[in-house]
mmCIF file of C-alpha atoms and ligand atoms in Angstrom:
data_model
loop_
_atom_site.group_PDB
_atom_site.id
_atom_site.type_symbol
_atom_site.label_atom_id
_atom_site.label_comp_id
_atom_site.label_asym_id
_atom_site.label_seq_id
_atom_site.Cartn_x
_atom_site.Cartn_y
_atom_site.Cartn_z
ATOM 1 C CA MET A 1 -62.833 22.972 -7.857
ATOM 2 C CA SER A 2 -61.616 24.794 -4.797
ATOM 3 C CA THR A 3 -57.918 24.416 -4.049
ATOM 4 C CA ASN A 4 -59.265 24.890 -0.224
ATOM 5 C CA PRO A 5 -61.694 22.522 0.087
ATOM 6 C CA GLN A 6 -64.044 22.230 3.391
ATOM 7 C CA PRO A 7 -62.419 19.343 5.642
ATOM 8 C CA LYS A 8 -64.596 16.474 5.696
ATOM 9 C CA ILE A 9 -66.987 15.679 8.381
ATOM 10 C CA TYR A 10 -68.163 12.763 9.974
ATOM 11 C CA ILE A 11 -70.767 12.559 12.918
ATOM 12 C CA ALA A 12 -71.099 9.120 14.374
ATOM 13 C CA GLY A 13 -74.280 9.409 16.261
ATOM 14 C CA HIS A 14 -75.757 12.458 13.412
ATOM 15 C CA ARG A 15 -79.117 11.269 15.078
ATOM 16 C CA GLY A 16 -79.066 11.393 18.173
ATOM 17 C CA MET A 17 -79.573 14.387 21.009
ATOM 18 C CA VAL A 18 -75.478 15.635 21.032
ATOM 19 C CA GLY A 19 -74.828 14.666 17.219
ATOM 20 C CA SER A 20 -77.867 16.231 15.630
ATOM 21 C CA ALA A 21 -76.930 19.531 17.617
ATOM 22 C CA ILE A 22 -73.414 19.158 16.155
ATOM 23 C CA VAL A 23 -74.761 18.701 12.525
ATOM 24 C CA ARG A 24 -76.976 21.830 13.645
ATOM 25 C CA GLU A 25 -73.657 24.002 14.666
ATOM 26 C CA LEU A 26 -71.461 22.998 11.650
ATOM 27 C CA LEU A 27 -74.101 24.234 9.400
ATOM 28 C CA ARG A 28 -74.697 27.547 10.761
ATOM 29 C CA LYS A 29 -70.954 27.600 11.050
ATOM 30 C CA GLY A 30 -70.537 26.926 7.389
ATOM 31 C CA TYR A 31 -68.925 23.544 6.872
ATOM 32 C CA THR A 32 -71.505 21.428 4.213
ATOM 33 C CA ASN A 33 -68.734 18.600 3.706
ATOM 34 C CA MET A 34 -70.396 16.281 6.077
ATOM 35 C CA VAL A 35 -70.747 12.478 6.043
ATOM 36 C CA TYR A 36 -73.394 9.906 8.299
ATOM 37 C CA ARG A 37 -74.368 7.174 8.604
ATOM 38 C CA THR A 38 -77.477 5.830 10.478
ATOM 39 C CA HIS A 39 -77.283 2.687 12.571
ATOM 40 C CA ALA A 40 -79.422 0.203 10.383
ATOM 41 C CA GLU A 41 -76.827 1.437 7.265
ATOM 42 C CA LEU A 42 -73.468 1.511 9.869
ATOM 43 C CA ASP A 43 -73.704 -0.745 12.704
ATOM 44 C CA LEU A 44 -70.718 0.686 14.237
ATOM 45 C CA THR A 45 -69.348 -2.669 16.696
ATOM 46 C CA ASN A 46 -68.852 -4.299 13.574
ATOM 47 C CA GLN A 47 -65.002 -3.613 12.967
ATOM 48 C CA SER A 48 -65.365 -4.655 8.924
ATOM 49 C CA ALA A 49 -68.175 -2.393 8.336
ATOM 50 C CA VAL A 50 -66.195 0.298 10.208
ATOM 51 C CA ARG A 51 -62.944 -0.426 8.456
ATOM 52 C CA GLN A 52 -64.722 -0.519 4.665
ATOM 53 C CA PHE A 53 -66.560 3.139 5.725
ATOM 54 C CA PHE A 54 -63.367 5.238 6.697
ATOM 55 C CA GLU A 55 -61.819 3.500 3.224
ATOM 56 C CA THR A 56 -63.833 4.716 1.196
ATOM 57 C CA GLU A 57 -64.813 7.736 2.402
ATOM 58 C CA LYS A 58 -61.257 9.062 4.040
ATOM 59 C CA PRO A 59 -62.748 11.525 6.075
ATOM 60 C CA ASP A 60 -60.819 14.512 7.841
ATOM 61 C CA GLN A 61 -62.587 14.955 11.334
ATOM 62 C CA VAL A 62 -64.683 12.773 13.374
ATOM 63 C CA TYR A 63 -67.230 13.511 16.213
ATOM 64 C CA LEU A 64 -67.758 10.698 17.759
ATOM 65 C CA ALA A 65 -70.923 11.024 19.380
ATOM 66 C CA ALA A 66 -72.244 7.691 18.876
ATOM 67 C CA ALA A 67 -73.087 5.414 22.056
ATOM 68 C CA LYS A 68 -75.666 3.506 23.906
ATOM 69 C CA VAL A 69 -77.249 5.820 26.252
ATOM 70 C CA GLY A 70 -80.007 5.358 28.800
ATOM 71 C CA GLY A 71 -80.893 5.953 32.856
ATOM 72 C CA ILE A 72 -80.269 4.102 35.930
ATOM 73 C CA HIS A 73 -82.531 1.362 35.066
ATOM 74 C CA ALA A 74 -81.150 0.440 31.247
ATOM 75 C CA ASN A 75 -77.990 0.180 33.057
ATOM 76 C CA ASN A 76 -78.535 -1.606 35.687
ATOM 77 C CA THR A 77 -80.866 -4.133 33.246
ATOM 78 C CA TYR A 78 -77.915 -4.316 30.434
ATOM 79 C CA PRO A 79 -74.626 -3.522 32.041
ATOM 80 C CA ALA A 80 -72.928 -6.367 29.517
ATOM 81 C CA GLU A 81 -74.911 -4.034 26.449
ATOM 82 C CA PHE A 82 -73.351 -0.780 27.680
ATOM 83 C CA ILE A 83 -70.076 -1.881 28.379
ATOM 84 C CA TYR A 84 -69.621 -3.992 25.205
ATOM 85 C CA ASP A 85 -71.252 -1.478 22.653
ATOM 86 C CA ASN A 86 -69.286 1.305 23.825
ATOM 87 C CA LEU A 87 -66.042 -0.268 24.117
ATOM 88 C CA MET A 88 -66.691 -1.547 20.653
ATOM 89 C CA VAL A 89 -68.066 1.496 19.113
ATOM 90 C CA GLN A 90 -65.124 3.441 20.453
ATOM 91 C CA ASN A 91 -62.471 1.453 19.285
ATOM 92 C CA ASN A 92 -63.690 0.396 16.110
ATOM 93 C CA VAL A 93 -64.256 4.752 15.043
ATOM 94 C CA ILE A 94 -60.197 5.658 17.164
ATOM 95 C CA HIS A 95 -58.507 2.673 15.688
ATOM 96 C CA GLN A 96 -59.856 2.805 12.178
ATOM 97 C CA ALA A 97 -59.874 6.786 12.018
ATOM 98 C CA PHE A 98 -55.977 6.299 12.743
ATOM 99 C CA LEU A 99 -55.324 3.795 10.010
ATOM 100 C CA SER A 100 -57.581 5.496 7.566
ATOM 101 C CA GLY A 101 -55.804 8.739 8.442
ATOM 102 C CA VAL A 102 -57.851 10.758 10.308
ATOM 103 C CA LYS A 103 -55.733 13.780 11.933
ATOM 104 C CA LYS A 104 -58.400 15.434 14.182
ATOM 105 C CA LEU A 105 -61.236 13.040 16.255
ATOM 106 C CA LEU A 106 -63.472 14.453 19.169
ATOM 107 C CA PHE A 107 -64.262 11.953 21.735
ATOM 108 C CA LEU A 108 -67.625 12.892 23.074
ATOM 109 C CA GLY A 109 -67.376 11.373 27.369
ATOM 110 C CA SER A 110 -69.683 12.338 30.590
ATOM 111 C CA SER A 111 -69.597 13.407 33.587
ATOM 112 C CA CYS A 112 -70.113 9.755 35.314
ATOM 113 C CA ILE A 113 -66.393 9.686 34.628
ATOM 114 C CA TYR A 114 -65.759 11.072 37.700
ATOM 115 C CA PRO A 115 -65.260 9.014 40.941
ATOM 116 C CA LYS A 116 -68.866 8.761 43.134
ATOM 117 C CA ARG A 117 -67.592 10.980 45.696
ATOM 118 C CA ALA A 118 -65.709 13.193 44.041
ATOM 119 C CA SER A 119 -64.995 16.631 45.485
ATOM 120 C CA GLN A 120 -67.399 19.572 44.243
ATOM 121 C CA PRO A 121 -66.770 21.037 41.655
ATOM 122 C CA MET A 122 -65.889 17.830 40.232
ATOM 123 C CA GLY A 123 -62.332 19.257 37.789
ATOM 124 C CA GLU A 124 -60.812 17.081 35.059
ATOM 125 C CA ASP A 125 -58.216 15.788 37.977
ATOM 126 C CA ALA A 126 -60.998 13.743 39.419
ATOM 127 C CA LEU A 127 -60.699 11.167 37.280
ATOM 128 C CA LEU A 128 -59.288 8.048 38.299
ATOM 129 C CA THR A 129 -59.254 9.089 41.650
ATOM 130 C CA GLY A 130 -61.711 6.434 43.423
ATOM 131 C CA GLN A 131 -65.094 4.477 43.263
ATOM 132 C CA LEU A 132 -67.659 4.882 40.174
ATOM 133 C CA GLU A 133 -71.336 5.188 41.087
ATOM 134 C CA PRO A 134 -71.998 1.312 40.709
ATOM 135 C CA THR A 135 -74.920 2.168 38.732
ATOM 136 C CA ASN A 136 -73.235 3.348 35.563
ATOM 137 C CA GLU A 137 -70.313 1.736 36.247
ATOM 138 C CA PRO A 138 -69.402 -0.480 32.937
ATOM 139 C CA TYR A 139 -70.806 2.570 30.978
ATOM 140 C CA ALA A 140 -68.104 4.560 32.764
ATOM 141 C CA ILE A 141 -65.522 2.685 32.485
ATOM 142 C CA ALA A 142 -65.925 2.074 28.364
ATOM 143 C CA LYS A 143 -65.983 6.399 28.453
ATOM 144 C CA ILE A 144 -62.422 6.062 30.876
ATOM 145 C CA ALA A 145 -61.379 3.824 28.019
ATOM 146 C CA GLY A 146 -62.138 5.964 25.234
ATOM 147 C CA ILE A 147 -60.314 8.849 26.617
ATOM 148 C CA LYS A 148 -57.346 6.803 27.222
ATOM 149 C CA MET A 149 -57.510 5.651 23.671
ATOM 150 C CA CYS A 150 -57.374 9.230 22.597
ATOM 151 C CA GLU A 151 -54.572 9.836 24.700
ATOM 152 C CA SER A 152 -52.518 6.484 24.206
ATOM 153 C CA TYR A 153 -52.627 6.923 20.344
ATOM 154 C CA ASN A 154 -51.928 10.619 20.841
ATOM 155 C CA ARG A 155 -48.736 9.773 22.875
ATOM 156 C CA GLN A 156 -47.928 7.489 20.274
ATOM 157 C CA TYR A 157 -49.072 8.768 16.957
ATOM 158 C CA GLY A 158 -48.855 12.369 17.614
ATOM 159 C CA SER A 159 -45.816 13.106 16.176
ATOM 160 C CA SER A 160 -44.828 10.685 13.812
ATOM 161 C CA HIS A 161 -48.690 11.200 12.017
ATOM 162 C CA GLY A 162 -49.749 14.598 13.248
ATOM 163 C CA LEU A 163 -52.754 12.880 15.447
ATOM 164 C CA ASP A 164 -54.939 15.261 17.231
ATOM 165 C CA TYR A 165 -57.449 12.750 19.327
ATOM 166 C CA ARG A 166 -59.507 15.081 22.267
ATOM 167 C CA SER A 167 -62.579 14.598 24.329
ATOM 168 C CA VAL A 168 -64.682 16.575 26.427
ATOM 169 C CA MET A 169 -66.331 15.515 29.252
ATOM 170 C CA PRO A 170 -70.442 16.931 29.231
ATOM 171 C CA THR A 171 -71.948 17.757 32.082
ATOM 172 C CA ASN A 172 -76.203 16.785 32.070
ATOM 173 C CA LEU A 173 -77.750 18.102 28.848
ATOM 174 C CA TYR A 174 -81.501 18.563 27.266
ATOM 175 C CA GLY A 175 -83.056 19.911 24.635
ATOM 176 C CA PRO A 176 -83.978 18.917 20.863
ATOM 177 C CA GLY A 177 -83.965 15.176 20.123
ATOM 178 C CA ASP A 178 -84.271 14.389 23.938
ATOM 179 C CA ASN A 179 -85.590 10.924 25.484
ATOM 180 C CA TYR A 180 -89.265 11.719 26.554
ATOM 181 C CA HIS A 181 -89.479 8.444 27.719
ATOM 182 C CA PRO A 182 -91.841 8.667 30.836
ATOM 183 C CA GLU A 183 -90.033 5.840 32.668
ATOM 184 C CA ASN A 184 -87.009 6.177 31.161
ATOM 185 C CA SER A 185 -85.451 9.663 31.073
ATOM 186 C CA HIS A 186 -83.439 11.950 32.748
ATOM 187 C CA VAL A 187 -84.572 14.588 34.891
ATOM 188 C CA ILE A 188 -85.293 17.502 32.526
ATOM 189 C CA PRO A 189 -87.172 15.818 29.822
ATOM 190 C CA ALA A 190 -89.468 13.690 33.068
ATOM 191 C CA LEU A 191 -90.111 17.343 34.535
ATOM 192 C CA LEU A 192 -91.349 18.629 31.287
ATOM 193 C CA ARG A 193 -93.374 15.617 30.396
ATOM 194 C CA ARG A 194 -94.600 15.348 33.986
ATOM 195 C CA PHE A 195 -95.832 19.193 34.207
ATOM 196 C CA HIS A 196 -97.166 19.140 30.760
ATOM 197 C CA GLU A 197 -99.535 15.984 31.184
ATOM 198 C CA ALA A 198 -100.374 17.757 34.775
ATOM 199 C CA LYS A 199 -101.676 20.759 32.437
ATOM 200 C CA VAL A 200 -103.416 18.793 30.125
ATOM 201 C CA SER A 201 -105.225 16.604 32.470
ATOM 202 C CA ASN A 202 -105.491 19.482 34.989
ATOM 203 C CA ALA A 203 -104.285 17.575 38.345
ATOM 204 C CA PRO A 204 -103.939 20.004 41.245
ATOM 205 C CA GLU A 205 -100.822 18.961 41.931
ATOM 206 C CA VAL A 206 -97.239 17.967 40.384
ATOM 207 C CA VAL A 207 -95.162 15.232 43.472
ATOM 208 C CA ILE A 208 -91.551 15.654 43.149
ATOM 209 C CA TRP A 209 -88.781 12.892 44.512
ATOM 210 C CA GLY A 210 -86.968 13.580 47.634
ATOM 211 C CA THR A 211 -86.577 16.887 49.135
ATOM 212 C CA GLY A 212 -85.932 19.314 46.388
ATOM 213 C CA THR A 213 -82.319 20.439 47.300
ATOM 214 C CA PRO A 214 -80.043 18.497 45.781
ATOM 215 C CA ARG A 215 -78.717 20.658 43.266
ATOM 216 C CA ARG A 216 -77.720 19.590 39.200
ATOM 217 C CA GLU A 217 -76.352 21.433 36.599
ATOM 218 C CA PHE A 218 -77.506 21.225 32.948
ATOM 219 C CA LEU A 219 -76.313 22.469 29.761
ATOM 220 C CA TYR A 220 -78.031 22.949 26.432
ATOM 221 C CA VAL A 221 -77.193 20.697 23.724
ATOM 222 C CA ASP A 222 -76.717 23.442 21.386
ATOM 223 C CA ASP A 223 -74.198 24.945 23.812
ATOM 224 C CA MET A 224 -72.657 21.842 23.993
ATOM 225 C CA ALA A 225 -72.602 21.652 20.353
ATOM 226 C CA ASP A 226 -71.323 24.782 20.166
ATOM 227 C CA ALA A 227 -68.181 23.438 22.629
ATOM 228 C CA SER A 228 -67.463 20.778 21.017
ATOM 229 C CA VAL A 229 -66.616 22.578 17.877
ATOM 230 C CA PHE A 230 -65.033 24.943 19.701
ATOM 231 C CA VAL A 231 -62.875 21.959 21.502
ATOM 232 C CA MET A 232 -62.288 20.613 17.944
ATOM 233 C CA ASN A 233 -60.652 23.741 16.367
ATOM 234 C CA LEU A 234 -58.682 24.991 19.319
ATOM 235 C CA ASP A 235 -55.201 25.877 18.495
ATOM 236 C CA LYS A 236 -53.032 22.947 19.551
ATOM 237 C CA THR A 237 -50.202 25.088 21.043
ATOM 238 C CA ILE A 238 -53.882 26.609 23.571
ATOM 239 C CA TYR A 239 -55.130 23.645 23.705
ATOM 240 C CA ASP A 240 -51.757 21.395 24.865
ATOM 241 C CA LEU A 241 -51.169 24.505 28.061
ATOM 242 C CA LEU A 242 -54.260 23.624 29.760
ATOM 243 C CA THR A 243 -54.064 19.724 29.362
ATOM 244 C CA SER A 244 -51.176 17.063 29.455
ATOM 245 C CA PRO A 245 -50.597 13.673 27.700
ATOM 246 C CA MET A 246 -52.468 11.740 30.428
ATOM 247 C CA GLU A 247 -54.729 14.129 31.229
ATOM 248 C CA SER A 248 -56.336 15.356 28.239
ATOM 249 C CA HIS A 249 -60.000 15.913 28.750
ATOM 250 C CA ILE A 250 -61.777 19.021 29.254
ATOM 251 C CA ASN A 251 -65.067 19.143 30.897
ATOM 252 C CA VAL A 252 -68.052 21.204 29.973
ATOM 253 C CA GLY A 253 -70.398 22.525 32.191
ATOM 254 C CA PHE A 254 -73.168 25.135 32.163
ATOM 255 C CA GLY A 255 -71.305 27.007 35.082
ATOM 256 C CA SER A 256 -73.714 26.744 37.597
ATOM 257 C CA ASP A 257 -76.130 24.357 39.213
ATOM 258 C CA ILE A 258 -80.020 24.651 40.417
ATOM 259 C CA ALA A 259 -81.717 22.936 43.244
ATOM 260 C CA ILE A 260 -84.391 20.176 41.532
ATOM 261 C CA ALA A 261 -87.171 22.371 43.505
ATOM 262 C CA GLU A 262 -85.973 25.191 41.729
ATOM 263 C CA LEU A 263 -85.857 24.080 38.445
ATOM 264 C CA ALA A 264 -89.473 22.143 39.068
ATOM 265 C CA SER A 265 -90.924 25.501 39.342
ATOM 266 C CA GLU A 266 -89.170 26.860 36.776
ATOM 267 C CA VAL A 267 -90.675 24.103 34.399
ATOM 268 C CA ALA A 268 -93.938 24.746 35.893
ATOM 269 C CA LYS A 269 -93.411 27.997 34.817
ATOM 270 C CA VAL A 270 -92.530 27.236 31.072
ATOM 271 C CA THR A 271 -94.974 25.104 30.981
ATOM 272 C CA ASP A 272 -97.406 27.017 32.119
ATOM 273 C CA TYR A 273 -98.712 24.413 34.962
ATOM 274 C CA GLN A 274 -100.593 26.914 38.007
ATOM 275 C CA GLY A 275 -101.076 23.487 40.121
ATOM 276 C CA ARG A 276 -99.077 23.101 43.688
ATOM 277 C CA ILE A 277 -95.541 21.677 43.880
ATOM 278 C CA THR A 278 -94.884 18.855 46.406
ATOM 279 C CA PHE A 279 -92.782 16.900 47.270
ATOM 280 C CA ASP A 280 -92.211 13.218 48.637
ATOM 281 C CA ILE A 281 -89.453 13.130 51.217
ATOM 282 C CA SER A 282 -89.500 9.450 51.790
ATOM 283 C CA LYS A 283 -88.251 9.201 48.529
ATOM 284 C CA PRO A 284 -83.980 8.935 48.312
ATOM 285 C CA ASP A 285 -81.957 12.370 47.112
ATOM 286 C CA GLY A 286 -79.398 11.027 45.704
ATOM 287 C CA ALA A 287 -75.752 12.841 45.888
ATOM 288 C CA PRO A 288 -76.340 16.540 47.333
ATOM 289 C CA ARG A 289 -74.742 18.206 44.404
ATOM 290 C CA LYS A 290 -72.768 17.142 41.204
ATOM 291 C CA PHE A 291 -71.495 19.891 39.593
ATOM 292 C CA MET A 292 -68.488 20.147 37.373
ATOM 293 C CA ASP A 293 -65.619 22.358 36.974
ATOM 294 C CA SER A 294 -65.697 23.960 34.095
ATOM 295 C CA SER A 295 -62.609 26.476 34.932
ATOM 296 C CA LYS A 296 -60.518 25.071 31.752
ATOM 297 C CA ILE A 297 -62.760 25.266 29.191
ATOM 298 C CA ASN A 298 -63.521 29.437 30.218
ATOM 299 C CA ALA A 299 -60.098 30.323 30.501
ATOM 300 C CA LEU A 300 -60.045 28.504 26.588
ATOM 301 C CA GLY A 301 -62.670 31.200 26.175
ATOM 302 C CA TRP A 302 -65.798 29.375 25.782
ATOM 303 C CA ALA A 303 -68.871 30.042 27.934
ATOM 304 C CA ALA A 304 -72.400 28.793 27.721
ATOM 305 C CA LYS A 305 -74.733 31.147 26.287
ATOM 306 C CA VAL A 306 -78.668 30.187 26.123
ATOM 307 C CA ASN A 307 -79.665 30.622 30.040
ATOM 308 C CA MET A 308 -81.946 27.795 31.970
ATOM 309 C CA HIS A 309 -85.063 29.477 31.393
ATOM 310 C CA GLU A 310 -84.296 30.064 27.449
ATOM 311 C CA GLY A 311 -82.922 26.508 27.223
ATOM 312 C CA LEU A 312 -86.907 24.985 28.899
ATOM 313 C CA VAL A 313 -88.953 26.891 26.060
ATOM 314 C CA LEU A 314 -86.837 25.599 23.514
ATOM 315 C CA ALA A 315 -86.815 22.043 25.059
ATOM 316 C CA TYR A 316 -90.356 22.321 25.471
ATOM 317 C CA SER A 317 -91.533 23.464 22.144
ATOM 318 C CA SER A 318 -89.778 20.718 20.826
ATOM 319 C CA PHE A 319 -91.092 18.182 23.002
ATOM 320 C CA ARG A 320 -94.211 19.094 21.906
ATOM 321 C CA GLY A 321 -93.363 19.656 18.175
ATOM 322 C CA GLY A 322 -93.173 15.739 18.664
ATOM 323 C CA TRP A 323 -89.250 15.081 19.433
ATOM 324 C CA SER A 324 -90.190 12.403 21.611
HETATM 325 N N1 NAP B 401 -77.764 12.714 27.083
HETATM 326 C C1 NAP B 401 -77.094 13.673 27.760
HETATM 327 O O1 NAP B 401 -77.621 14.291 28.853
HETATM 328 C C2 NAP B 401 -75.403 13.092 27.948
HETATM 329 C C3 NAP B 401 -74.735 13.874 28.644
HETATM 330 C C4 NAP B 401 -73.178 13.480 28.535
HETATM 331 C C5 NAP B 401 -72.948 13.163 28.032
HETATM 332 N N2 NAP B 401 -73.325 12.697 26.805
HETATM 333 C C6 NAP B 401 -72.496 11.915 25.889
HETATM 334 O O2 NAP B 401 -73.041 12.335 24.474
HETATM 335 C C7 NAP B 401 -72.986 11.074 23.518
HETATM 336 C C8 NAP B 401 -74.168 11.436 22.702
HETATM 337 O O3 NAP B 401 -75.200 10.549 23.710
HETATM 338 P P1 NAP B 401 -76.498 11.445 23.503
HETATM 339 O O4 NAP B 401 -77.486 11.959 24.316
HETATM 340 O O5 NAP B 401 -77.135 12.015 22.367
HETATM 341 O O6 NAP B 401 -77.606 9.914 22.819
HETATM 342 P P2 NAP B 401 -78.635 9.681 21.624
HETATM 343 O O7 NAP B 401 -79.930 10.482 21.505
HETATM 344 O O8 NAP B 401 -78.804 7.940 22.409
HETATM 345 O O9 NAP B 401 -77.745 8.927 20.365
HETATM 346 C C9 NAP B 401 -76.667 8.508 20.250
HETATM 347 C C10 NAP B 401 -76.720 7.950 18.993
HETATM 348 O O10 NAP B 401 -75.807 6.977 18.570
HETATM 349 C C11 NAP B 401 -76.217 6.044 17.912
HETATM 350 N N3 NAP B 401 -75.621 4.034 17.734
HETATM 351 C C12 NAP B 401 -75.487 3.932 19.317
HETATM 352 N N4 NAP B 401 -74.997 2.689 19.041
HETATM 353 C C13 NAP B 401 -74.857 2.930 17.837
HETATM 354 C C14 NAP B 401 -74.457 1.739 16.486
HETATM 355 N N5 NAP B 401 -73.777 0.395 17.888
HETATM 356 N N6 NAP B 401 -73.829 2.082 15.538
HETATM 357 C C15 NAP B 401 -74.497 2.928 15.113
HETATM 358 N N7 NAP B 401 -74.882 3.801 15.564
HETATM 359 C C16 NAP B 401 -75.071 3.485 17.442
HETATM 360 C C17 NAP B 401 -77.891 5.965 18.154
HETATM 361 O O11 NAP B 401 -78.601 5.238 17.191
HETATM 362 P P3 NAP B 401 -79.755 4.383 17.370
HETATM 363 O O12 NAP B 401 -80.243 5.588 18.230
HETATM 364 O O13 NAP B 401 -79.853 4.322 16.459
HETATM 365 O O14 NAP B 401 -79.232 3.287 18.379
HETATM 366 C C18 NAP B 401 -77.907 7.086 18.646
HETATM 367 O O15 NAP B 401 -78.455 7.959 16.963
HETATM 368 C C19 NAP B 401 -72.485 10.145 24.709
HETATM 369 O O16 NAP B 401 -71.206 9.705 24.065
HETATM 370 C C20 NAP B 401 -72.925 10.296 25.485
HETATM 371 O O17 NAP B 401 -71.910 9.953 26.271
HETATM 372 C C21 NAP B 401 -74.491 12.756 26.775
#
């Protein structure tokens, strides 16, 4: 047996879009000692089942990428499930990880933790400075609680138990494993599906809601996985230089944003759709801009690698390969 075994790494949510990308990234980096459970095998809202799992497996590190996620419709229809499931999953995983001696944990949050009217770009210090977007407030409150839970455990047990629990806040993600549901998907998977279907059916035009002028930021999910492994393994003294005990989360963005009209043209190119793109300006635009300030992670030495065109080509190929 090796005297320097690899850390045993638990990826919670390993079949989801982000969790599966983290598994791919860890394998690429040569990690082989990983442990996972499907939702059917281990319901993370079940405290005693989670306790038993940690007692049996005793992982060294945890990537917490399991969550109940969904679009506006799902968030509005099932707010109780969104707050309950997410709080339970993260409370169980973080607390039982602590009890079983896990020193390193990475919690995946979301840019929706920032106030609806946060100034742009949104820095880490915008957290808890204003009202949240009402449609996904329960989900965002759970995510904020997850960040504060990691921070509180670090503050209470960091020195005594060598605990180092970190949080990353991704911008909008896309890529393999995305949800391509026709009515309930995010911008990029929705556009890929609509342009693909328009091409197949020879539709003369694709109508985009709103003016096409709002700007959004998108990150390819493998870049997010790369950032997650990067942040997990950053030397603590370096991490501590750019964070503080009560503002410990790190934004992970692409670094630039794109107007929806420009994105639609890119998607048309990638799907080889030759028809017209029109805009239905009677439909609402949403916020004019939602852009993360990623200067902290950039200063730590990380930057996104996959550009929009490459990412869309990869996402489209996974969509056609049947990831939906
Ligand atoms: N997608 C994005 O654009 C985006 C952007 C920012 C942040 N994030 C964050 O990244 C994380 C992962 O998101 P994702 O897009 O990868 O979501 P996803 O594809 O839906 O994956 C989530 C995974 O968690 C599992 N899960 C949910 N509830 C569980 C439970 N009670 N017990 C066990 N497993 C459970 C799901 O299993 P089942 O499917 O079987 O329920 C699924 O495999 C989330 O924290 C999310 O906030 C995502």
